[in-house]
PDB file of C-alpha atoms in Angstrom:
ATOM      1  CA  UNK P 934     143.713 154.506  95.594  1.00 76.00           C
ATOM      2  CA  UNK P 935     144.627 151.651  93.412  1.00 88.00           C
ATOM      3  CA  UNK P 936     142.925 148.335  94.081  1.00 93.00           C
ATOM      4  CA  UNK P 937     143.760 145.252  93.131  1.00 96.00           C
ATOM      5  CA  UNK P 938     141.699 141.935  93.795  1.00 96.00           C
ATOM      6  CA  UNK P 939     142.873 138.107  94.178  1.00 96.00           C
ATOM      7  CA  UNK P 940     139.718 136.103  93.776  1.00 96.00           C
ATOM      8  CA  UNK P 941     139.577 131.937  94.105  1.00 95.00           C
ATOM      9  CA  UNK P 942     136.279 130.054  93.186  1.00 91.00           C
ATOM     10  CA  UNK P 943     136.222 126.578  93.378  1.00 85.00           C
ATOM     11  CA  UNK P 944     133.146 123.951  94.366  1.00 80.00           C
ATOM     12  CA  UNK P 945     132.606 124.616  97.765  1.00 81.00           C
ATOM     13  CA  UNK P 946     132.818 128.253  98.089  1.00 90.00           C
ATOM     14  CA  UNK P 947     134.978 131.776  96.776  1.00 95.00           C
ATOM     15  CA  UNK P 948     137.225 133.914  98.631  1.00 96.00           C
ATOM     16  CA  UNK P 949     138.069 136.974  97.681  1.00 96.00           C
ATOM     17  CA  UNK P 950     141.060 139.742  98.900  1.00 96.00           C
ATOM     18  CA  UNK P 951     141.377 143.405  98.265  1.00 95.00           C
ATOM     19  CA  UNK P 952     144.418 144.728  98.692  1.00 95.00           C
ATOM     20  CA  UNK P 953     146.558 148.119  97.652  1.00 93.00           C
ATOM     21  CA  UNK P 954     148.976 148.444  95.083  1.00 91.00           C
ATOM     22  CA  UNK P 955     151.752 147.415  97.472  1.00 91.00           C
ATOM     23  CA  UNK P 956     149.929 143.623  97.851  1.00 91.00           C
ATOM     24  CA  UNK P 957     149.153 145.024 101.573  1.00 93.00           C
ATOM     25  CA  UNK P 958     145.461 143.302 102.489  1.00 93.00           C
ATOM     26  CA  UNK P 959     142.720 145.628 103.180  1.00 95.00           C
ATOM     27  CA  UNK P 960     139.925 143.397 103.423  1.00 95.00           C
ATOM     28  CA  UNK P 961     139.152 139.899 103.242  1.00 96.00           C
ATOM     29  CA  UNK P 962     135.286 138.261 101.965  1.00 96.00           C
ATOM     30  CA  UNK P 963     133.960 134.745 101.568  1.00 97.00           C
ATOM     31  CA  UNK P 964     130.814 133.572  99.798  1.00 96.00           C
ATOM     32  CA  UNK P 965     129.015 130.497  98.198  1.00 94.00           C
ATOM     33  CA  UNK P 966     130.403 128.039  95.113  1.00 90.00           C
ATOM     34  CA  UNK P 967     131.872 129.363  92.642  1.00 88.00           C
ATOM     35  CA  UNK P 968     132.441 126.440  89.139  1.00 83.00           C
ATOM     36  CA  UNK P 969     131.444 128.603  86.082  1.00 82.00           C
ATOM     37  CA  UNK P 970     130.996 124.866  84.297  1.00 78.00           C
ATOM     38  CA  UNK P 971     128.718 124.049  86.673  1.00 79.00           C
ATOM     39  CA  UNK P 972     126.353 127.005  87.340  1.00 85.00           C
ATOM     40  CA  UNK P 973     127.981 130.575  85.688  1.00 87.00           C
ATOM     41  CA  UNK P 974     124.940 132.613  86.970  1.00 90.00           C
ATOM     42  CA  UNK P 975     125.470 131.522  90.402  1.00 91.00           C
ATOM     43  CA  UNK P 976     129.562 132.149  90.012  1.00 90.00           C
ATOM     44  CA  UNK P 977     128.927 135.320  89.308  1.00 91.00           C
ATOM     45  CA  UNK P 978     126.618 135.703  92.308  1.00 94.00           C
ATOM     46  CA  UNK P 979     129.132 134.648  94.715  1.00 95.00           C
ATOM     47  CA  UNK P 980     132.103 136.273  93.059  1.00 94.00           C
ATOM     48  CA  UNK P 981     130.019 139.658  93.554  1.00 94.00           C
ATOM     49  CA  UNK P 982     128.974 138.844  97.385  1.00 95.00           C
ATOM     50  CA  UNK P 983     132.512 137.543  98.030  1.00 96.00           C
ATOM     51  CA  UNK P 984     133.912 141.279  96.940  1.00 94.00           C
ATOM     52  CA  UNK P 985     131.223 143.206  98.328  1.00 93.00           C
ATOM     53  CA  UNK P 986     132.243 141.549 101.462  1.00 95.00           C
ATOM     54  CA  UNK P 987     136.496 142.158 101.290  1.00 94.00           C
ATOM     55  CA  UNK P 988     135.221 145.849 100.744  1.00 93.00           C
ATOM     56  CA  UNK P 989     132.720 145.881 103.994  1.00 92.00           C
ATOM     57  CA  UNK P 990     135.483 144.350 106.028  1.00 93.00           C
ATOM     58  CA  UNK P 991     138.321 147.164 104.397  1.00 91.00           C
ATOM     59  CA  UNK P 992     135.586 149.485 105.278  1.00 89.00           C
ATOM     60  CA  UNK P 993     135.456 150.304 102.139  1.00 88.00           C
ATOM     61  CA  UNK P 994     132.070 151.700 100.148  1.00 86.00           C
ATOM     62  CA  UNK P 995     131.246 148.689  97.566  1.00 81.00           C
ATOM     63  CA  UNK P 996     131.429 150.882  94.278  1.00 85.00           C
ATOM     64  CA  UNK P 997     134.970 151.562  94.871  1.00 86.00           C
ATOM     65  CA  UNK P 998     135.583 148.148  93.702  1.00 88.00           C
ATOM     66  CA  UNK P 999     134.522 149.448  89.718  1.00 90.00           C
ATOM     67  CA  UNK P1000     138.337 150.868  89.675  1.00 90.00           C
ATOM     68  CA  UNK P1001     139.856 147.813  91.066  1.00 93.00           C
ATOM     69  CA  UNK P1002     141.770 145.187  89.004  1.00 95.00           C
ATOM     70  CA  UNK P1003     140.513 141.619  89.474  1.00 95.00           C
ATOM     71  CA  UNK P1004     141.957 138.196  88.747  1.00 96.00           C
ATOM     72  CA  UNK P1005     139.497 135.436  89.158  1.00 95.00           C
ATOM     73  CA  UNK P1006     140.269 132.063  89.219  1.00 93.00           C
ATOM     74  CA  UNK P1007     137.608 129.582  88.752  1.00 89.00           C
ATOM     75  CA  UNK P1008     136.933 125.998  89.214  1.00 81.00           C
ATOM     76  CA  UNK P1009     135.738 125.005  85.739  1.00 77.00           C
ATOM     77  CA  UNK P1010     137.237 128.063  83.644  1.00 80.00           C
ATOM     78  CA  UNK P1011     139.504 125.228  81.402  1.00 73.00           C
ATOM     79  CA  UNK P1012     136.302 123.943  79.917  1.00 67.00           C
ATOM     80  CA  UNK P1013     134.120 127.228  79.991  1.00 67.00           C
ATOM     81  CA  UNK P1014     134.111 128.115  76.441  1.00 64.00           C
ATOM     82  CA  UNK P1015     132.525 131.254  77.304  1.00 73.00           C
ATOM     83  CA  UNK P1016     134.795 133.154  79.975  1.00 74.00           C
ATOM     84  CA  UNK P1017     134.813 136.419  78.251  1.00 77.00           C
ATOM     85  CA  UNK P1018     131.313 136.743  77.989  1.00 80.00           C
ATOM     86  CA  UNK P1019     130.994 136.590  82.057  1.00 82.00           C
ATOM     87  CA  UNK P1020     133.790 138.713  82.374  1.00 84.00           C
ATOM     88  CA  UNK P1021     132.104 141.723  80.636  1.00 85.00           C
ATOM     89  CA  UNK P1022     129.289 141.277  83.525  1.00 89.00           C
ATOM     90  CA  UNK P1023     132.140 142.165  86.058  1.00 91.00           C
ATOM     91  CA  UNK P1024     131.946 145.402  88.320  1.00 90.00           C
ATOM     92  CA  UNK P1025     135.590 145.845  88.379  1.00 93.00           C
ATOM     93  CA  UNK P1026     137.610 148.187  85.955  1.00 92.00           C
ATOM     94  CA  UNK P1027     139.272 145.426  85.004  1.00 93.00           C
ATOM     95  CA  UNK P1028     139.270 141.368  84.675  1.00 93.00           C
ATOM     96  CA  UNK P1029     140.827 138.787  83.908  1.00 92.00           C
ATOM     97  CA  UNK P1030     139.260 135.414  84.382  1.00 91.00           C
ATOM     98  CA  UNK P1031     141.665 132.213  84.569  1.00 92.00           C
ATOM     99  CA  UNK P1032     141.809 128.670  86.221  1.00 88.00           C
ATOM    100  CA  UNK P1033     141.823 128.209  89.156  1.00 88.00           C
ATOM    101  CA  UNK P1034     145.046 125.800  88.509  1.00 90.00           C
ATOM    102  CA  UNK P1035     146.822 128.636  87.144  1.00 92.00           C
ATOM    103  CA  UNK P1036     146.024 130.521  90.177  1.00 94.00           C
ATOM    104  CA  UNK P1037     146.913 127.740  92.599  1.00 93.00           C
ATOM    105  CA  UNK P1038     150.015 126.976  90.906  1.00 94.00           C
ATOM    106  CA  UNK P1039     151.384 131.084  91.231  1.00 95.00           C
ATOM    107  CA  UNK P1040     150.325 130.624  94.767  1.00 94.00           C
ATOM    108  CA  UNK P1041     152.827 127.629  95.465  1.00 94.00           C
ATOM    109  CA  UNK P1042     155.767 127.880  93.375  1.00 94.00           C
ATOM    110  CA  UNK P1043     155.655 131.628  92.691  1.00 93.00           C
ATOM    111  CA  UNK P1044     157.403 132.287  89.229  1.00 91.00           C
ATOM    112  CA  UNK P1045     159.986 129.266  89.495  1.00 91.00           C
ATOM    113  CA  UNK P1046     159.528 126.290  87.629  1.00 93.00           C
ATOM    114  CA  UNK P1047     157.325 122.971  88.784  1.00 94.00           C
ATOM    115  CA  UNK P1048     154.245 121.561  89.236  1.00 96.00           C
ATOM    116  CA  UNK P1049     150.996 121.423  91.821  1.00 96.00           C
ATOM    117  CA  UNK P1050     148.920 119.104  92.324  1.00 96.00           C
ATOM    118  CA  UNK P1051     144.890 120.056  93.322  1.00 93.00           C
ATOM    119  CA  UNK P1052     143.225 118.927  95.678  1.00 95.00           C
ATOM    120  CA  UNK P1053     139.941 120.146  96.423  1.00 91.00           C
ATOM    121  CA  UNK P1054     136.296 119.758  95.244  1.00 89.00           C
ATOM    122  CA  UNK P1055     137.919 118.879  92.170  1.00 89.00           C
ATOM    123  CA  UNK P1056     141.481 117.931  91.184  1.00 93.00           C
ATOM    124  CA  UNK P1057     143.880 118.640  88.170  1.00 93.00           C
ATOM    125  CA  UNK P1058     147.514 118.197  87.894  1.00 96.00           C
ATOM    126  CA  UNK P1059     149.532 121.477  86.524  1.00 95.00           C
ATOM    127  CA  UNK P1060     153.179 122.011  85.343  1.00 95.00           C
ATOM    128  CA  UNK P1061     155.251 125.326  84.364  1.00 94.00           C
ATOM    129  CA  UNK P1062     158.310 124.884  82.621  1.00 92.00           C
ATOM    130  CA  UNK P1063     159.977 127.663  80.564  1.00 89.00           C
ATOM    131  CA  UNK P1064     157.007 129.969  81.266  1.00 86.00           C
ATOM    132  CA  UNK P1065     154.681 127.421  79.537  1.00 91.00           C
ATOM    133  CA  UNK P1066     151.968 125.980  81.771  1.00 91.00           C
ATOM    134  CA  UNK P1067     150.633 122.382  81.119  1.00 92.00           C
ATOM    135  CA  UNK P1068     147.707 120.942  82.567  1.00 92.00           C
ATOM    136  CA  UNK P1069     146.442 117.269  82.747  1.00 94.00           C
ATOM    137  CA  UNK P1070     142.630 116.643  84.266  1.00 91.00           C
ATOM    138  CA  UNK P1071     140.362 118.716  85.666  1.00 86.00           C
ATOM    139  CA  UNK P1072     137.134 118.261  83.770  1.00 85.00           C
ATOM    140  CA  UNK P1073     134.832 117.827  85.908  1.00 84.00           C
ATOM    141  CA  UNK P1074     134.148 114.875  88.583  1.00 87.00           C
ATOM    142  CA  UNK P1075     131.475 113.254  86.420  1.00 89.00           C
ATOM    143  CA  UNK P1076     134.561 112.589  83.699  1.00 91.00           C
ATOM    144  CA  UNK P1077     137.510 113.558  85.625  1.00 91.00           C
ATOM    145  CA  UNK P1078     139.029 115.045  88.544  1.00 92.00           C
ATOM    146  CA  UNK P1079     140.410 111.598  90.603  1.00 93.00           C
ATOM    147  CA  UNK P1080     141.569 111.972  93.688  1.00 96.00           C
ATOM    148  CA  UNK P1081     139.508 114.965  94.298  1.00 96.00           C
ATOM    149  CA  UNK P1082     136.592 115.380  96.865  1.00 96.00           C
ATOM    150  CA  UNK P1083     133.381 115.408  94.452  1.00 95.00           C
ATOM    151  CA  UNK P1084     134.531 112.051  93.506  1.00 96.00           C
ATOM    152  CA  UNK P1085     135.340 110.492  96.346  1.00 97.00           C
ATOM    153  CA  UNK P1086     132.389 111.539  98.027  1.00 98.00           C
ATOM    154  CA  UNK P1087     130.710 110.353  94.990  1.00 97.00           C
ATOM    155  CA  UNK P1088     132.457 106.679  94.830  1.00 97.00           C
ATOM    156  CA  UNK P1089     132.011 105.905  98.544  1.00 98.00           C
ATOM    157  CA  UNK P1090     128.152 106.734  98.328  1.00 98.00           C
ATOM    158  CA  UNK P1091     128.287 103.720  95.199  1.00 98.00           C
ATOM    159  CA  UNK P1092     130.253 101.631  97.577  1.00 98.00           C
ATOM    160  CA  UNK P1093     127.998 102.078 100.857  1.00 98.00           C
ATOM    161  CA  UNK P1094     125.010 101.440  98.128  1.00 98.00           C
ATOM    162  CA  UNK P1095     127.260  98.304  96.627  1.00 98.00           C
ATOM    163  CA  UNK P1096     127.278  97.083 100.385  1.00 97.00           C
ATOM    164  CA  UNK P1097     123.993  97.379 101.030  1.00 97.00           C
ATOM    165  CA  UNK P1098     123.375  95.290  98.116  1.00 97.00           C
ATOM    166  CA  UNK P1099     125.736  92.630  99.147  1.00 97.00           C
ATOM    167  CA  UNK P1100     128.149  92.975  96.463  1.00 97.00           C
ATOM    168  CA  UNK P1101     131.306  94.376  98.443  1.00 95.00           C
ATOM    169  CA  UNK P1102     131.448  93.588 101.789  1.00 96.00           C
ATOM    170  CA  UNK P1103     130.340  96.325 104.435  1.00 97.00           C
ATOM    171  CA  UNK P1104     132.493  98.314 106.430  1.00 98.00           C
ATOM    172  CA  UNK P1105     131.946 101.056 109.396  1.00 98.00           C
ATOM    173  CA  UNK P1106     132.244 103.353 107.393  1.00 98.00           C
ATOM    174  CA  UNK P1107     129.626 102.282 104.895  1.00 98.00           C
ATOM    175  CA  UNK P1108     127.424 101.760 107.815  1.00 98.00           C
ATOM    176  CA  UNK P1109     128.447 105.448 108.990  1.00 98.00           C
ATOM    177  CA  UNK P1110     127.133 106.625 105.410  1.00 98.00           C
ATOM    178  CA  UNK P1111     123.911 104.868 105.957  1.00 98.00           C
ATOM    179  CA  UNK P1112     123.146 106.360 109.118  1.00 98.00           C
ATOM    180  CA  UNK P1113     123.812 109.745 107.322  1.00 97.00           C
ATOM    181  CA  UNK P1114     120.767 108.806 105.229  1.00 98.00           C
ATOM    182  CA  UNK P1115     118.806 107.530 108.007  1.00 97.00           C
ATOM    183  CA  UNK P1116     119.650 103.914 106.858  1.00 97.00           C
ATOM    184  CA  UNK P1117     117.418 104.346 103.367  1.00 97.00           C
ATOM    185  CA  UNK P1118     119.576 103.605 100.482  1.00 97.00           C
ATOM    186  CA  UNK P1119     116.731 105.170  98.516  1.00 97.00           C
ATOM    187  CA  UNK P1120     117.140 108.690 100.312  1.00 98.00           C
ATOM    188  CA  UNK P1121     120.866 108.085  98.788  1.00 98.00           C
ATOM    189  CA  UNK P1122     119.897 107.527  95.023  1.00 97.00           C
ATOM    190  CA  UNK P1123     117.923 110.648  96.046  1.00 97.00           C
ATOM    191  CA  UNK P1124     120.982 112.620  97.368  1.00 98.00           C
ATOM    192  CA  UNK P1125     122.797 111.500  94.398  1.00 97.00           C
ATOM    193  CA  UNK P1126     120.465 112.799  91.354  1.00 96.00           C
ATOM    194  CA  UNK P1127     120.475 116.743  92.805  1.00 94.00           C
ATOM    195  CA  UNK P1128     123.986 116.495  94.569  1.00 95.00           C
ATOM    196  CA  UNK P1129     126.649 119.639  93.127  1.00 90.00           C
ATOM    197  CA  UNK P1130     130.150 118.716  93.137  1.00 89.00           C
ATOM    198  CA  UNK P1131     130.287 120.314  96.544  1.00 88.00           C
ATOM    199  CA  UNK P1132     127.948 118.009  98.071  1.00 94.00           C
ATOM    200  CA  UNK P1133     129.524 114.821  97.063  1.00 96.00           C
ATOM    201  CA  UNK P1134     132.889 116.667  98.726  1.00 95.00           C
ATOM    202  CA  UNK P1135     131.479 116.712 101.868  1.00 95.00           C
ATOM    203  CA  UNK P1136     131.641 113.398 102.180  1.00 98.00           C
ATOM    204  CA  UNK P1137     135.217 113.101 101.630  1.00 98.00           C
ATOM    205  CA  UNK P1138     136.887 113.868 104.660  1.00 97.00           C
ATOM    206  CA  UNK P1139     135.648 110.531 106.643  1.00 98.00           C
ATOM    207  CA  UNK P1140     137.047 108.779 104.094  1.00 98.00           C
ATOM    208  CA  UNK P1141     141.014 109.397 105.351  1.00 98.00           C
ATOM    209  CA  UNK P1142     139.617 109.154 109.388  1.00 98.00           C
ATOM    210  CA  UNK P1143     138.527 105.976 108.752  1.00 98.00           C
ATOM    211  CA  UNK P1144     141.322 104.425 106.923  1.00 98.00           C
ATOM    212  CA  UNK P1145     143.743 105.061 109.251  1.00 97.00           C
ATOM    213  CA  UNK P1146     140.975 102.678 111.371  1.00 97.00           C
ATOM    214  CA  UNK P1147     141.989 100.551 109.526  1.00 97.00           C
ATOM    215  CA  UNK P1148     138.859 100.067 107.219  1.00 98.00           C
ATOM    216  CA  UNK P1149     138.591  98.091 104.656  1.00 97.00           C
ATOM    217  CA  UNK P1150     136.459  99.897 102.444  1.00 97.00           C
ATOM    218  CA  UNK P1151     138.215 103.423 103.080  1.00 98.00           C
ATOM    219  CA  UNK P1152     141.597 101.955 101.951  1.00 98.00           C
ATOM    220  CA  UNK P1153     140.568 100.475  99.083  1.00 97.00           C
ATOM    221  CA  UNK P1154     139.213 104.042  98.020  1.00 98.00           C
ATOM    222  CA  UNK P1155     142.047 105.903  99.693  1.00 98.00           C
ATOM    223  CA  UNK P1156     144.443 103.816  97.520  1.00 98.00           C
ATOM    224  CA  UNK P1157     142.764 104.182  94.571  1.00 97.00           C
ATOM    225  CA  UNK P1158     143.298 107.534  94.913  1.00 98.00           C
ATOM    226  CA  UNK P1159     146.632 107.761  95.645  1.00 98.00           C
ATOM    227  CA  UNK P1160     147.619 105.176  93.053  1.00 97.00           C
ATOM    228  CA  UNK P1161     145.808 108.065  90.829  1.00 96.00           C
ATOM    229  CA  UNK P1162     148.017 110.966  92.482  1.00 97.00           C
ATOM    230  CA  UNK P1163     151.275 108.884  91.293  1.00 97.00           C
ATOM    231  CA  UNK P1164     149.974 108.495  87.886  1.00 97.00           C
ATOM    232  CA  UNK P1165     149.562 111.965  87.165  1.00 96.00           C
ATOM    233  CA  UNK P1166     152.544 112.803  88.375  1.00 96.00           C
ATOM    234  CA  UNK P1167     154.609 110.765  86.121  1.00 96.00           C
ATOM    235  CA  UNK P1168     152.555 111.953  83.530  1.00 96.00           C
ATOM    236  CA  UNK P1169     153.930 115.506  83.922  1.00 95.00           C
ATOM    237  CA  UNK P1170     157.235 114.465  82.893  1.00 94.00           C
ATOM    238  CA  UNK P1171     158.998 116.707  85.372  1.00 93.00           C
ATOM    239  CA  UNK P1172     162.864 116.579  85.762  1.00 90.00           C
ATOM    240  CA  UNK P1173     164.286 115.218  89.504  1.00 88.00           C
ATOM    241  CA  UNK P1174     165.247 118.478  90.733  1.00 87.00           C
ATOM    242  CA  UNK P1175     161.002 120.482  89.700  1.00 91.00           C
ATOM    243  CA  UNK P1176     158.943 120.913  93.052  1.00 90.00           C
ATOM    244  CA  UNK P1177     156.087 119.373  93.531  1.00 96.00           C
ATOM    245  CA  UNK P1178     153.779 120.739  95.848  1.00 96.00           C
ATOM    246  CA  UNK P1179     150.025 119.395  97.144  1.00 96.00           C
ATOM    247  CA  UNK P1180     147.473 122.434  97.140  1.00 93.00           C
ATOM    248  CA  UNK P1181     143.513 122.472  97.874  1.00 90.00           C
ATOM    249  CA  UNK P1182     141.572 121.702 100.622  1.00 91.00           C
ATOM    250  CA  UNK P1183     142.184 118.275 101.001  1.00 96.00           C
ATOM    251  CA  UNK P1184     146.346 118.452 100.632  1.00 96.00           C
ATOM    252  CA  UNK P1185     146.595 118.169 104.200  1.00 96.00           C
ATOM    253  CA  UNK P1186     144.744 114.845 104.549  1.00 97.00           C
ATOM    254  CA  UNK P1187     146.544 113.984 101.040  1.00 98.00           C
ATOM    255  CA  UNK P1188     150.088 114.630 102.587  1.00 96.00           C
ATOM    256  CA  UNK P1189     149.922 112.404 105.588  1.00 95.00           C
ATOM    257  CA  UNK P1190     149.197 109.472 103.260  1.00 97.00           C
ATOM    258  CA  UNK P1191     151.150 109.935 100.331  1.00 96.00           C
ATOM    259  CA  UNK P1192     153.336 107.403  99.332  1.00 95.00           C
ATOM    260  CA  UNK P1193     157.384 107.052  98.490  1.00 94.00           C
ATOM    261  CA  UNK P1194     159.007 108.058  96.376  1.00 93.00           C
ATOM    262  CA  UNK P1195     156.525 110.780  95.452  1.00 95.00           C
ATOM    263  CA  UNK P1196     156.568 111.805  99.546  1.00 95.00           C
ATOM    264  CA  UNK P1197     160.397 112.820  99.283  1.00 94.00           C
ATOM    265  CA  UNK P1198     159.734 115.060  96.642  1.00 93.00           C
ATOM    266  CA  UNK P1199     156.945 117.449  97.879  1.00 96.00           C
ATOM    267  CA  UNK P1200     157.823 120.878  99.235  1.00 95.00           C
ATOM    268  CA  UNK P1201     155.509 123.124 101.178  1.00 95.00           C
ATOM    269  CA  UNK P1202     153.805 125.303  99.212  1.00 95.00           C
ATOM    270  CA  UNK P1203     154.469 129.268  99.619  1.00 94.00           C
ATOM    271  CA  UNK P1204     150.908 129.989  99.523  1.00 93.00           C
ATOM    272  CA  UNK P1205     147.919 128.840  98.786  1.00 93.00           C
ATOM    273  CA  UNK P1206     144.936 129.892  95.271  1.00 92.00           C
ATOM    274  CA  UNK P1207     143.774 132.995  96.286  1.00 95.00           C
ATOM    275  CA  UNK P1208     147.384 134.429  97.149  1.00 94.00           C
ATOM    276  CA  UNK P1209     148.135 133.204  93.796  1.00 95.00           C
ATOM    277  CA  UNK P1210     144.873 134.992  92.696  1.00 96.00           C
ATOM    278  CA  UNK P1211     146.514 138.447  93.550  1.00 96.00           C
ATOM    279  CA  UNK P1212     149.893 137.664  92.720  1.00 95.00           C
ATOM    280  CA  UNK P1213     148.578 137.347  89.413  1.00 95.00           C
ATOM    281  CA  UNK P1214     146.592 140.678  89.726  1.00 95.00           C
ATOM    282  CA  UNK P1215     149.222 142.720  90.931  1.00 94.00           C
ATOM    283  CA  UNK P1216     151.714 140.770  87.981  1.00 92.00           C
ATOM    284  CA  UNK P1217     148.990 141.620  85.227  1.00 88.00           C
ATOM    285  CA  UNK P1218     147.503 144.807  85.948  1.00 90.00           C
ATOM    286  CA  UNK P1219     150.083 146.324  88.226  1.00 83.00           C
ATOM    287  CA  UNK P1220     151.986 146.406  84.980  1.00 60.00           C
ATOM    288  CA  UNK P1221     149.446 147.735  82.919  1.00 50.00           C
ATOM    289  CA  UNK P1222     148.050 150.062  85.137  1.00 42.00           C
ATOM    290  CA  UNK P1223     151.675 151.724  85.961  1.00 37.00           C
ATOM    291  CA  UNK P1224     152.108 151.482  81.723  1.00 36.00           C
ATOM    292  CA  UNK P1225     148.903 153.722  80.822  1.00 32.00           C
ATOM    293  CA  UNK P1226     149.404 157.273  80.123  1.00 29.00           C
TER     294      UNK P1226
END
């Protein structure tokens, strides 16, 4: 049988579907983080666990996955100088490992021309025109990656500590944070020196709840953002009639705030990363594979 995998690591976990030659899903598995710029050894851990579990759930034995075709894409992988070496350390017959913008952006627009714009852990803003794909961020929340959930979780921990110190003015949702840190801004600091990307995302999420409370620390960060969104958009350059879709985990939250005119211009995406993941699989290797003698 000929097996072809769709894989999509980012900073809060990796998914990972098996299906046949046809695109039909056989088996579907999940696992831990997966940034190759932050930690490659443990990318490659959950990349493995994540396939070994599609094959358990397509009842499948796990060294049948040696002939299948993978395409991997990776939060991180832009500024990984060192892709192929992981990709040699692979089980699968073949690999191919790519961003996970690339992978996203298949997944929404399919082969047409336009643009997505991430949303998860991290964020990046990518563009196809004329089969050439642009990209503009993505590297890394530290440096990068506005908008997305690493750094927001990151910013309103500095502004719950900035309150606590008196310098901006508190908020409930500042004193929300604190209570998730047993009110100790030093437990915080703490947090902050050992926290992965993933960590910081988590606390995202309240962020958009409680601006739409009305708080006055929330919006200021939730406009920040989106004031960021906009930017990158117009930096694409795209032409009136290009798509623009909002992927990742936070597009939902993204999409009921976004402002006009960028609102009138989004479409719905047509899938999501990982369907992109083996679109890309089936696109690359499908080819090849049907090629070889």
């Amino acid at each position: 049988m000929q097996l072809f995998l769709g894989i999509d690591g980012g900073g809060t976990g990796c998914r990972a579907t098996l299906a046949d030659a046809h695109g039909n899903p056989l088996g579907y598995g999940t696992s831990g983080p997966a940034n190759i710029a932050n930690d490659p050894e443990a990318s490659l851990r959950h990349i493995i666990e994540a396939t070994q579990n599609a094959a358990s759930q397509s009842d499948l034995p796990y060294n049948t996955l040696q002939h299948a075709h993978a395409v991997i894409g990776l939060a991180g992988a832009n500024a990984f100088a060192e892709k192929q070496q992981l990709t040699q350390r692979l089980p699968f017959a073949r690999s191919l490992i790519v961003s996970d913008s690339e992978t996203a952006l298949q997944g929404a627009i399919g082969d047409s021309d336009g643009a997505v714009v991430i949303l998860g852990t991290g964020s990046v803003f990518v563009r196809r025109l004329n089969d050439q794909i642009g990209t503009i961020g993505g590297w890394g929340f530290t440096i990068s990656d506005l908008a997305g959930g690493a750094r927001l979780g990151r910013d309103l921990l500095e502004d719950t500590l900035l309150a606590h110190d008196g310098i901006y003015p508190a908020s409930p949702l500042t004193h929300y944070i604190m209570q998730q840190f047993d009110n100790t801004p030093r437990a915080i600091a703490s947090f902050a020196r050992t926290a992965t990307p993933g960590d910081f995302a988590r606390y995202a999420p309240p962020i958009f709840d409680y601006s739409q409370r009305g708080d006055i620390r929330a919006k200021a960060l939730l406009d920040r953002a989106l004031t960021t969104i906009e930017q990158g958009v117009n930096a694409m350059h795209l032409t009136p009639t290009m798509p623009i879709c909002l992927t990742g985990g936070l597009a939902p939250l993204y999409t009921i705030n976004i402002r006009m005119p960028l609102k009138a211009r989004l479409q719905t995406p047509l899938g999501d990363a990982l369907q992109g993941a083996l679109a890309l699989s089936l696109k690359h290797f499908g080819k090849h594979f049907y090629q070889s003698p």
